[in-house]
């Protein structure tokens, strides 16, 4: 890892190694700018970015997003479709395929199919057809009942008609995207210091003196990309703020990949205000059950799963595809959505009024889709504030992912094993992950079990690392040169030694 030195003078210090902070870091890396990213977690993508639904979307799904916000009035809708937020979304969405190829991010275009079970849902579907017509990216087809069941034979028999968008949604794995940005930013000279808490900042001769858990830095600009802690990051800078954050939690379920092919599209009834019931087919074959109300919470760290929400998710899932069962659940997790109260329907991207070299970059849902465009906007803002942007002669635009043994041909597998026999030893049987992939993940910076998981999928299958966990920890201890009992799941307070 590119650790920072204590006496460094920086052009830009970014607080937060999620999708926002690292997208900006990569964009800055095109220029001769000294950039440091810090995050208090030991891995990147450990904030809200690890729980994203992982869709890059416009079209019909974006229409659903507006419906969840309850944009009933036509005037609201028209204003929304012409908004800066929508421009950023479209810029991010339309450039994503190219970016995914450059950074070797696994991605798949997946259709969205909303279906109606009664007259009220039929009316809502018609409204969506109209709504989605105002949003670029989608290609809509109305399906009668026969066409609907041809497309999705396992849907509830109550389904009467459907609205399909074949082009507006791209499925990814969020942490993989963030890790790709991280690796590419490092390759272009950005420095990243993890397990580094932002503690305070104060003005010093036109710069900011930043105090962190790992020493002090003098930075021309500080970007607050602290996600659901952005308000607390701003408070630590000590100059107050005229905005607050609010938090909405939802609990998702992941089903076994043996169900691959049960659904072919993202399916569900048309979402309504604060309510969403969807099943996503994930590229590895699992199904993501996304049945949730947006439950407002005061405690942003209330991320424990609950039995009640689990039962609710199962009930909702069965109303969409009755053949699914609770026995298929592999894991369950909670995501917390973040909204600011200053520009409720928009991102909060602005210099602090009293500390202009502190720039708050608090993105609103969906934050993955517009991230490259948000990054360009922030870099433009920095230039406007006086940051000298001299383009580098050489910017490395590409990065290669760790080879996925599971998807290789016999010849490719043989070549890999010849290069390192560790690729011939399967460690995670559920996901067919080899020791070679785990070693490579560690070489690229993973320090926790979750960091290995996010890079390789080891431990993400049916057994949820009950079989492979101890073996992965052994490899980690050996390769990282640390005692096994010091290996954690996701950093301090998540010790695994007892379990394994
Ligand atoms: C359930 C759910 C589903 C979603 N689905 C989608 C989707 O399908 N598509 C989409 O585009 N978006 C989706 N989103 C939204 C998206 O996930 C977020 O908008 C995005 O991840 C926000 O990223 P971020 O980098 O701004 O924040 P984060 O990922 O939270 O990153 C902030 C980082 O700041 C760090 N930090 C905080 N305080 C400090 C400190 N004091 N010192 C150092 N570091 C600090 C944190 O550790 C964290 O890593 C979804 C969100 C949720 C919750």
Coordinates of C-alpha atoms and ligand atoms in Angstrom, one line a residue:
X1 CA 0.0 0.0 0.0
X2 CA 1.1 3.6 -0.7
X3 CA 1.2 4.8 2.9
X4 CA 1.6 8.6 3.5
X5 CA 4.5 10.2 5.3
X6 CA 3.8 12.6 8.1
X7 CA 5.3 15.7 6.8
X8 CA 3.7 15.6 3.4
X9 CA 2.3 18.7 1.7
X10 CA -0.6 17.8 -0.5
X11 CA -2.7 19.4 -3.1
X12 CA -5.8 17.4 -2.2
X13 CA -6.6 15.2 0.8
X14 CA -9.8 13.1 0.3
X15 CA -11.6 11.8 3.3
X16 CA -13.4 8.6 2.4
X17 CA -12.4 5.7 0.1
X18 CA -15.9 4.8 -1.1
X19 CA -17.1 5.1 -4.7
X20 CA -17.2 9.0 -4.4
X21 CA -13.8 9.6 -2.9
X22 CA -12.0 7.1 -5.2
X23 CA -13.8 8.2 -8.4
X24 CA -12.5 11.7 -7.6
X25 CA -9.0 10.4 -6.8
X26 CA -8.8 8.6 -10.2
X27 CA -10.0 11.8 -12.0
X28 CA -7.4 13.9 -10.2
X29 CA -4.8 11.3 -11.1
X30 CA -5.0 12.5 -14.8
X31 CA -3.2 15.6 -13.6
X32 CA 0.0 16.5 -11.8
X33 CA -1.8 16.8 -8.4
X34 CA -0.5 15.4 -5.1
X35 CA -3.5 13.5 -3.8
X36 CA -3.9 11.4 -0.7
X37 CA -7.1 9.4 0.2
X38 CA -7.6 8.5 3.8
X39 CA -10.2 6.2 5.2
X40 CA -10.7 5.1 8.8
X41 CA -11.5 1.5 7.7
X42 CA -8.8 -1.0 6.9
X43 CA -10.2 -1.7 3.4
X44 CA -11.7 0.5 0.7
X45 CA -15.5 0.3 0.1
X46 CA -16.4 -0.4 3.7
X47 CA -18.9 2.4 4.0
X48 CA -22.3 2.6 2.3
X49 CA -20.6 1.6 -0.9
X50 CA -20.3 -2.0 0.2
X51 CA -24.1 -2.4 0.6
X52 CA -25.3 -0.8 -2.6
X53 CA -27.8 -2.6 -4.7
X54 CA -25.1 -2.5 -7.4
X55 CA -27.0 -1.3 -10.3
X56 CA -25.9 1.4 -12.7
X57 CA -29.3 2.6 -14.0
X58 CA -31.4 5.1 -16.0
X59 CA -34.5 4.3 -18.0
X60 CA -37.3 2.5 -16.2
X61 CA -35.4 1.9 -13.0
X62 CA -34.7 5.6 -12.7
X63 CA -38.4 6.2 -13.2
X64 CA -39.0 3.8 -10.3
X65 CA -36.5 5.8 -8.3
X66 CA -38.6 9.0 -8.9
X67 CA -41.7 7.1 -7.9
X68 CA -40.1 6.1 -4.6
X69 CA -39.6 9.8 -4.0
X70 CA -43.3 10.3 -4.7
X71 CA -42.8 12.7 -7.5
X72 CA -46.5 12.9 -8.3
X73 CA -46.9 16.3 -9.9
X74 CA -46.0 16.7 -13.5
X75 CA -44.1 20.0 -12.9
X76 CA -41.9 18.2 -10.3
X77 CA -41.1 15.4 -12.7
X78 CA -40.2 17.8 -15.6
X79 CA -38.0 19.8 -13.3
X80 CA -36.4 16.6 -12.1
X81 CA -35.7 15.3 -15.6
X82 CA -34.0 18.5 -16.5
X83 CA -32.0 18.7 -13.3
X84 CA -28.2 18.8 -12.8
X85 CA -28.6 15.5 -10.9
X86 CA -30.2 13.8 -13.9
X87 CA -27.4 15.2 -16.2
X88 CA -24.8 13.6 -13.9
X89 CA -26.7 10.3 -13.8
X90 CA -26.9 10.2 -17.6
X91 CA -23.2 11.1 -18.0
X92 CA -22.2 8.4 -15.6
X93 CA -24.6 5.8 -17.1
X94 CA -23.7 6.4 -20.7
X95 CA -20.0 6.3 -20.1
X96 CA -20.1 3.2 -17.8
X97 CA -19.5 0.4 -20.4
X98 CA -16.3 2.1 -21.5
X99 CA -15.1 2.6 -18.0
X100 CA -15.9 -1.0 -17.1
X101 CA -13.9 -2.2 -20.0
X102 CA -11.0 0.0 -19.1
X103 CA -11.0 -1.1 -15.5
X104 CA -12.0 -4.7 -16.2
X105 CA -15.1 -4.6 -14.0
X106 CA -17.5 -7.5 -14.4
X107 CA -20.8 -6.0 -15.6
X108 CA -23.9 -7.2 -17.3
X109 CA -26.8 -5.4 -18.9
X110 CA -29.9 -6.8 -17.3
X111 CA -33.5 -6.1 -18.2
X112 CA -36.0 -4.6 -15.7
X113 CA -39.5 -6.0 -15.8
X114 CA -42.2 -4.5 -13.6
X115 CA -45.4 -6.4 -13.5
X116 CA -49.0 -5.6 -12.4
X117 CA -51.1 -7.9 -10.3
X118 CA -54.3 -5.8 -10.1
X119 CA -55.9 -2.7 -11.6
X120 CA -54.0 -0.3 -9.3
X121 CA -50.7 -1.8 -10.3
X122 CA -51.7 -1.7 -14.0
X123 CA -52.4 2.0 -13.7
X124 CA -49.1 2.5 -12.0
X125 CA -47.4 0.6 -14.8
X126 CA -49.0 2.9 -17.4
X127 CA -47.7 5.8 -15.4
X128 CA -44.2 4.4 -15.4
X129 CA -44.4 3.9 -19.1
X130 CA -45.1 7.6 -19.4
X131 CA -42.5 8.6 -16.7
X132 CA -39.7 6.4 -18.3
X133 CA -40.4 8.1 -21.6
X134 CA -38.8 11.3 -20.1
X135 CA -35.7 9.6 -19.0
X136 CA -32.9 8.5 -21.4
X137 CA -31.3 5.1 -21.5
X138 CA -34.4 2.8 -21.5
X139 CA -36.0 0.7 -24.3
X140 CA -39.5 -0.1 -23.3
X141 CA -41.8 -2.9 -24.3
X142 CA -45.3 -3.6 -22.9
X143 CA -45.9 -7.3 -22.3
X144 CA -49.3 -8.9 -22.2
X145 CA -49.8 -11.8 -19.9
X146 CA -48.7 -14.4 -22.3
X147 CA -45.5 -12.5 -23.3
X148 CA -44.9 -11.9 -19.6
X149 CA -44.9 -15.5 -18.6
X150 CA -42.8 -16.4 -21.6
X151 CA -40.2 -14.0 -20.3
X152 CA -40.6 -15.0 -16.7
X153 CA -42.3 -18.4 -16.3
X154 CA -41.9 -18.5 -12.5
X155 CA -43.7 -15.3 -11.6
X156 CA -46.7 -15.4 -9.3
X157 CA -49.8 -16.4 -11.3
X158 CA -51.5 -13.2 -10.2
X159 CA -49.3 -11.3 -12.7
X160 CA -51.4 -9.8 -15.5
X161 CA -49.1 -7.6 -17.7
X162 CA -45.5 -6.3 -17.6
X163 CA -43.3 -3.4 -18.7
X164 CA -39.9 -4.4 -19.8
X165 CA -36.8 -2.2 -20.2
X166 CA -33.9 -4.0 -21.9
X167 CA -31.2 -1.3 -21.9
X168 CA -31.5 0.9 -18.9
X169 CA -29.8 -1.2 -16.2
X170 CA -26.3 -2.6 -15.7
X171 CA -25.5 -5.0 -12.9
X172 CA -22.2 -4.8 -11.1
X173 CA -20.7 -5.8 -7.8
X174 CA -20.2 -2.4 -6.0
X175 CA -17.0 -3.2 -4.0
X176 CA -15.4 -4.6 -7.1
X177 CA -15.9 -1.3 -8.9
X178 CA -14.4 0.6 -5.9
X179 CA -11.4 -1.7 -5.7
X180 CA -10.8 -1.3 -9.4
X181 CA -10.7 2.5 -9.0
X182 CA -8.4 2.1 -6.0
X183 CA -5.9 0.0 -7.9
X184 CA -6.0 2.3 -10.9
X185 CA -5.6 5.4 -8.7
X186 CA -2.6 3.8 -7.0
X187 CA -1.1 2.9 -10.3
X188 CA -1.3 6.6 -11.3
X189 CA 0.5 7.8 -8.2
X190 CA -2.4 8.6 -5.8
X191 CA -1.6 7.6 -2.3
X192 CA -4.1 5.9 0.0
X193 CA -3.8 5.6 3.7
X194 CA -6.3 3.2 5.2
X195 CA -7.1 2.7 8.9
X196 CA -6.6 6.5 9.1
X197 CA -9.2 8.5 10.9
X198 CA -9.8 12.2 10.0
X199 CA -9.7 14.0 13.3
X200 CA -9.6 17.8 12.7
X201 CA -8.6 20.5 10.2
X202 CA -7.7 24.1 10.7
X203 CA -6.7 27.0 8.4
X204 CA -3.0 27.6 8.1
X205 CA -1.7 30.2 5.6
X206 CA -4.3 29.4 3.0
X207 CA -4.0 25.7 3.5
X208 CA -5.6 23.3 5.8
X209 CA -3.6 21.5 8.5
X210 CA -5.2 18.1 8.8
X211 CA -4.9 16.0 11.9
X212 CA -5.4 12.2 11.4
X213 CA -4.9 9.1 13.5
X214 CA -1.7 8.7 11.5
X215 CA -0.1 12.1 11.8
X216 CA -0.6 15.6 10.3
X217 CA -0.8 16.8 6.7
X218 CA -0.9 20.2 5.1
X219 CA -3.3 20.2 2.2
X220 CA -4.5 22.9 -0.2
X221 CA -7.9 21.3 -0.4
X222 CA -9.8 18.7 1.7
X223 CA -12.7 16.9 0.2
X224 CA -15.3 15.5 2.6
X225 CA -16.5 12.3 1.0
X226 CA -17.4 10.7 4.3
X227 CA -20.7 9.2 3.2
X228 CA -23.0 8.6 6.1
X229 CA -20.5 10.2 8.5
X230 CA -20.0 13.3 6.3
X231 CA -21.7 15.5 8.9
X232 CA -19.3 14.3 11.6
X233 CA -16.3 14.8 9.3
X234 CA -17.6 18.4 8.7
X235 CA -18.0 18.9 12.5
X236 CA -14.4 17.8 13.0
X237 CA -13.3 20.6 10.8
X238 CA -14.9 22.8 13.4
X239 CA -16.6 25.6 11.4
X240 CA -20.2 24.4 11.7
X241 CA -22.6 23.4 8.9
X242 CA -26.0 24.4 7.7
X243 CA -27.2 20.8 6.8
X244 CA -28.0 17.6 8.5
X245 CA -28.2 14.0 7.3
X246 CA -31.1 11.5 7.7
X247 CA -30.8 7.8 7.4
X248 CA -33.1 5.0 6.0
X249 CA -32.3 1.4 6.5
X250 CA -33.4 -1.7 4.6
X251 CA -32.5 -5.3 4.9
X252 CA -31.7 -7.4 1.8
X253 CA -31.4 -11.2 1.4
X254 CA -29.1 -13.1 -1.0
X255 CA -30.3 -16.5 -2.3
X256 CA -28.3 -19.5 -3.3
X257 CA -26.8 -19.5 -6.8
X258 CA -28.3 -22.9 -7.5
X259 CA -31.4 -20.8 -8.4
X260 CA -29.7 -19.4 -11.5
X261 CA -32.3 -19.1 -14.2
X262 CA -35.3 -18.8 -11.9
X263 CA -35.7 -15.2 -13.0
X264 CA -34.2 -13.6 -16.1
X265 CA -34.7 -10.0 -15.3
X266 CA -35.0 -7.7 -12.3
X267 CA -38.6 -8.3 -11.5
X268 CA -41.2 -6.8 -9.2
X269 CA -44.4 -4.7 -9.0
X270 CA -44.0 -1.0 -9.8
X271 CA -42.3 0.6 -6.7
X272 CA -44.3 3.2 -4.8
X273 CA -43.4 6.0 -2.4
X274 CA -40.9 4.6 0.2
X275 CA -41.6 1.0 -0.9
X276 CA -39.7 -1.4 -3.2
X277 CA -40.1 -5.1 -3.8
X278 CA -37.7 -6.5 -6.3
X279 CA -35.8 -9.6 -7.1
X280 CA -32.5 -9.2 -9.0
X281 CA -30.7 -12.0 -10.8
X282 CA -27.0 -11.5 -9.9
X283 CA -24.3 -12.3 -12.5
X284 CA -23.0 -15.2 -10.3
X285 CA -26.4 -16.8 -10.4
X286 CA -27.6 -15.7 -6.9
X287 CA -30.9 -13.8 -6.5
X288 CA -30.9 -10.6 -4.5
X289 CA -34.1 -10.1 -2.6
X290 CA -34.8 -6.4 -2.3
X291 CA -38.1 -6.1 -0.5
X292 CA -38.0 -3.1 1.8
X293 CA -39.7 0.0 3.1
X294 CA -37.3 2.9 3.7
X295 CA -37.4 2.7 7.5
X296 CA -36.2 6.0 9.0
X297 CA -33.6 5.4 11.7
X298 CA -31.9 7.8 14.2
X299 CA -28.9 5.5 14.8
X300 CA -27.0 5.4 11.5
X301 CA -25.0 2.4 12.8
X302 CA -28.1 0.3 13.3
X303 CA -27.0 -2.2 10.7
X304 CA -27.7 -5.5 12.6
X305 CA -30.1 -7.7 10.7
X306 CA -33.3 -8.5 12.5
X307 CA -35.6 -11.6 12.5
X308 CA -38.6 -9.4 11.8
X309 CA -37.1 -7.9 8.7
X310 CA -35.9 -11.3 7.6
X311 CA -39.5 -12.7 7.8
X312 CA -40.8 -9.6 6.0
X313 CA -38.3 -10.1 3.2
X314 CA -39.3 -13.8 2.8
X315 CA -43.0 -12.9 2.7
X316 CA -42.5 -10.2 0.1
X317 CA -40.2 -12.5 -2.0
X318 CA -42.9 -15.3 -2.1
X319 CA -45.5 -12.8 -3.4
X320 CA -43.3 -12.3 -6.5
X321 CA -42.0 -15.8 -7.1
X322 CA -43.9 -18.3 -5.0
X323 CA -41.4 -21.1 -5.6
X324 CA -38.6 -19.4 -3.6
X325 CA -38.0 -20.6 -0.1
X326 CA -36.3 -19.3 3.1
X327 CA -34.1 -22.3 2.8
X328 CA -32.5 -20.7 -0.2
X329 CA -31.2 -17.7 1.8
X330 CA -27.4 -17.6 2.0
X331 CA -27.0 -14.3 3.8
X332 CA -28.8 -11.2 4.8
X333 CA -27.4 -7.6 5.3
X334 CA -28.6 -4.1 6.0
X335 CA -27.9 -1.0 3.9
X336 CA -28.4 2.6 5.1
X337 CA -29.4 5.3 2.6
X338 CA -28.3 8.8 3.3
X339 CA -30.1 12.0 2.5
X340 CA -29.1 15.6 3.3
X341 CA -31.8 18.1 4.3
X342 CA -30.3 21.1 2.5
X343 CA -30.8 19.9 -1.1
X344 CA -33.1 16.9 -0.3
X345 CA -33.4 15.8 -3.9
X346 CA -29.8 16.4 -4.9
X347 CA -26.2 15.9 -4.0
X348 CA -24.6 18.4 -1.6
X349 CA -21.4 19.4 -3.4
X350 CA -20.2 22.8 -2.2
X351 CA -17.2 24.5 -0.6
X352 CA -17.8 25.2 3.1
X353 CA -19.0 28.8 3.4
X354 CA -16.4 29.7 6.1
X355 CA -13.6 27.3 5.1
X356 CA -13.7 27.3 1.3
X357 CA -10.9 24.8 0.9
X358 CA -13.0 22.2 2.6
X359 CA -15.4 20.9 0.0
X360 CA -18.3 18.8 1.1
X361 CA -19.2 16.0 -1.4
X362 CA -22.2 14.3 0.0
X363 CA -23.9 12.2 -2.7
X364 CA -27.5 11.2 -2.7
X365 CA -28.9 7.9 -3.9
X366 CA -28.0 6.5 -6.4
X367 CA -24.3 7.3 -5.9
X368 CA -22.6 4.7 -8.1
X369 CA -24.4 5.7 -11.3
X370 CA -23.2 9.3 -11.4
X371 CA -19.9 8.8 -9.7
X372 CA -17.6 9.4 -12.7
X373 CA -19.6 12.6 -13.6
X374 CA -19.6 13.7 -10.0
X375 CA -15.8 13.2 -10.0
X376 CA -15.4 15.4 -13.1
X377 CA -17.7 18.1 -11.5
X378 CA -15.6 18.2 -8.3
X379 CA -12.4 18.4 -10.2
X380 CA -13.9 21.3 -12.2
X381 CA -14.8 22.9 -8.9
X382 CA -11.3 22.5 -7.6
X383 CA -9.9 24.1 -10.7
X384 CA -12.4 27.0 -10.2
X385 CA -11.0 27.4 -6.7
X386 CA -7.5 27.8 -8.0
X387 CA -6.1 24.2 -8.2
X388 CA -3.6 24.1 -11.1
X389 CA -4.6 21.1 -13.3
X390 CA -1.6 20.2 -15.5
X391 CA -2.3 17.0 -17.4
X392 CA 0.1 14.2 -17.0
X393 CA 1.9 13.0 -20.1
X394 CA 1.1 9.4 -19.1
X395 CA -2.2 8.4 -17.5
X396 CA -2.7 4.7 -17.1
X397 CA -6.4 4.3 -18.0
X398 CA -6.6 0.5 -17.7
X399 CA -6.4 -2.0 -14.9
X400 CA -6.7 -5.8 -15.0
X401 CA -8.8 -7.8 -12.5
X402 CA -7.6 -10.8 -10.7
X403 CA -8.2 -13.8 -13.0
X404 CA -11.3 -15.8 -11.9
X405 CA -10.2 -19.4 -12.1
X406 CA -13.9 -20.5 -12.1
X407 CA -14.6 -18.9 -15.5
X408 CA -11.3 -19.9 -17.3
X409 CA -11.0 -22.4 -20.1
X410 CA -8.9 -25.6 -19.3
X411 CA -6.0 -24.1 -21.3
X412 CA -6.1 -20.8 -19.4
X413 CA -6.3 -22.7 -16.1
X414 CA -3.2 -24.8 -17.0
X415 CA -1.3 -21.7 -17.9
X416 CA -2.1 -20.1 -14.6
X417 CA -1.2 -23.2 -12.6
X418 CA 2.1 -23.4 -14.5
X419 CA 2.8 -19.8 -13.4
X420 CA 2.0 -20.5 -9.8
X421 CA 0.9 -24.0 -8.5
X422 CA -1.3 -22.2 -5.9
X423 CA -3.8 -21.7 -8.7
X424 CA -4.2 -25.5 -8.7
X425 CA -5.4 -25.6 -5.1
X426 CA -9.2 -24.8 -4.6
X427 CA -9.8 -23.1 -1.2
X428 CA -13.4 -22.0 -1.5
X429 CA -15.5 -24.8 -3.0
X430 CA -18.8 -23.0 -3.1
X431 CA -17.3 -20.3 -5.4
X432 CA -14.4 -22.3 -6.8
X433 CA -11.7 -19.9 -5.6
X434 CA -8.1 -20.9 -5.6
X435 CA -5.2 -20.2 -3.3
X436 CA -3.5 -18.3 -6.2
X437 CA -6.4 -15.8 -6.3
X438 CA -6.3 -15.3 -2.6
X439 CA -2.6 -14.7 -2.7
X440 CA -3.1 -12.2 -5.5
X441 CA -5.8 -10.4 -3.5
X442 CA -3.4 -10.1 -0.6
X443 CA -0.6 -8.8 -2.9
X444 CA -3.0 -6.1 -4.1
X445 CA -3.7 -4.9 -0.6
X446 CA -6.4 -7.0 1.1
X447 CA -5.7 -7.2 4.8
X448 CA -9.0 -8.5 6.2
X449 CA -11.2 -11.5 5.3
X450 CA -13.8 -9.2 3.9
X451 CA -11.2 -7.6 1.7
X452 CA -10.3 -11.1 0.3
X453 CA -14.0 -11.8 -0.2
X454 CA -14.6 -8.7 -2.1
X455 CA -11.7 -9.3 -4.4
X456 CA -12.2 -13.0 -5.0
X457 CA -15.6 -14.1 -3.7
X458 CA -13.9 -16.6 -1.4
X459 CA -16.4 -17.3 1.5
X460 CA -19.4 -15.7 -0.2
X461 CA -21.1 -18.9 -1.2
X462 CA -23.5 -21.2 0.5
X463 CA -21.3 -22.2 3.4
X464 CA -20.5 -18.5 4.2
X465 CA -16.8 -19.4 4.9
X466 CA -17.7 -22.1 7.5
X467 CA -15.5 -24.5 5.5
X468 CA -13.0 -22.3 3.8
X469 CA -12.7 -19.5 6.5
X470 CA -9.9 -21.2 8.5
X471 CA -7.9 -22.1 5.4
X472 CA -8.2 -18.5 4.1
X473 CA -7.0 -17.2 7.4
X474 CA -4.0 -19.6 7.4
X475 CA -3.1 -18.3 3.9
X476 CA -3.5 -14.7 5.1
X477 CA -1.4 -15.3 8.2
X478 CA 1.4 -16.9 6.1
X479 CA 1.3 -14.3 3.3
X480 CA 0.9 -11.2 5.4
X481 CA 3.4 -12.5 8.1
X482 CA 1.0 -11.9 11.0
X483 CA -0.3 -14.3 13.7
X484 CA -3.5 -15.9 12.7
X485 CA -5.3 -14.6 15.8
X486 CA -4.7 -11.1 14.5
X487 CA -6.7 -11.6 11.3
X488 CA -10.0 -9.9 11.4
X489 CA -13.2 -10.1 9.4
X490 CA -13.4 -6.4 8.6
X491 CA -11.0 -4.6 11.1
X492 CA -10.9 -3.8 14.8
X493 CA -13.6 -5.5 16.8
X494 CA -14.3 -8.3 14.3
X495 CA -11.8 -11.0 15.5
X496 CA -12.4 -14.4 14.0
X497 CA -9.9 -16.6 15.8
X498 CA -12.5 -18.2 18.1
X499 CA -14.7 -19.1 15.2
X500 CA -12.1 -20.5 12.9
Ligands
LIG1 C1 -29.4 -0.4 0.2 C2 -28.7 0.5 -0.8 C3 -28.8 0.2 -2.2 C4 -28.2 1.1 -3.1 N1 -28.3 0.8 -4.4 C5 -27.6 1.6 -5.3 C6 -27.6 1.2 -6.7 O1 -28.1 0.2 -7.1 N2 -27.0 2.0 -7.6 C7 -26.4 3.2 -7.2 O2 -25.9 3.9 -8.0 N3 -26.4 3.6 -5.9 C8 -27.0 2.8 -4.9 N4 -27.0 3.1 -3.6 C9 -26.3 4.3 -3.2 C10 -24.8 4.2 -3.1 O3 -24.5 3.0 -2.5 C11 -24.2 5.4 -2.4 O4 -24.7 6.6 -2.9 C12 -22.7 5.4 -2.4 O5 -22.2 4.2 -2.0 C13 -22.1 6.5 -1.5 O6 -20.7 6.4 -1.6 P1 -19.8 7.3 -0.9 O7 -18.4 7.0 -1.4 O8 -20.2 8.7 -1.0 O9 -19.9 6.9 0.7 P2 -19.3 5.7 1.4 O10 -19.2 4.5 0.6 O11 -20.1 5.6 2.7 O12 -17.8 6.1 1.8 C14 -17.5 7.0 2.8 C15 -16.2 6.6 3.4 O13 -15.8 7.6 4.4 C16 -15.1 7.0 5.4 N5 -15.1 7.9 6.6 C17 -16.2 8.3 7.3 N6 -15.7 9.1 8.3 C18 -14.4 9.1 8.2 C19 -13.3 9.7 9.0 N7 -13.6 10.4 10.1 N8 -12.0 9.5 8.7 C20 -11.7 8.7 7.6 N9 -12.7 8.1 6.8 C21 -14.0 8.3 7.1 C22 -16.0 5.7 5.6 O14 -15.2 4.7 6.3 C23 -16.3 5.3 4.2 O15 -15.5 4.3 3.7 C24 -27.5 2.2 -2.7 C25 -27.4 2.5 -1.3 C26 -28.0 1.6 -0.4 C27 -27.8 1.9 1.1

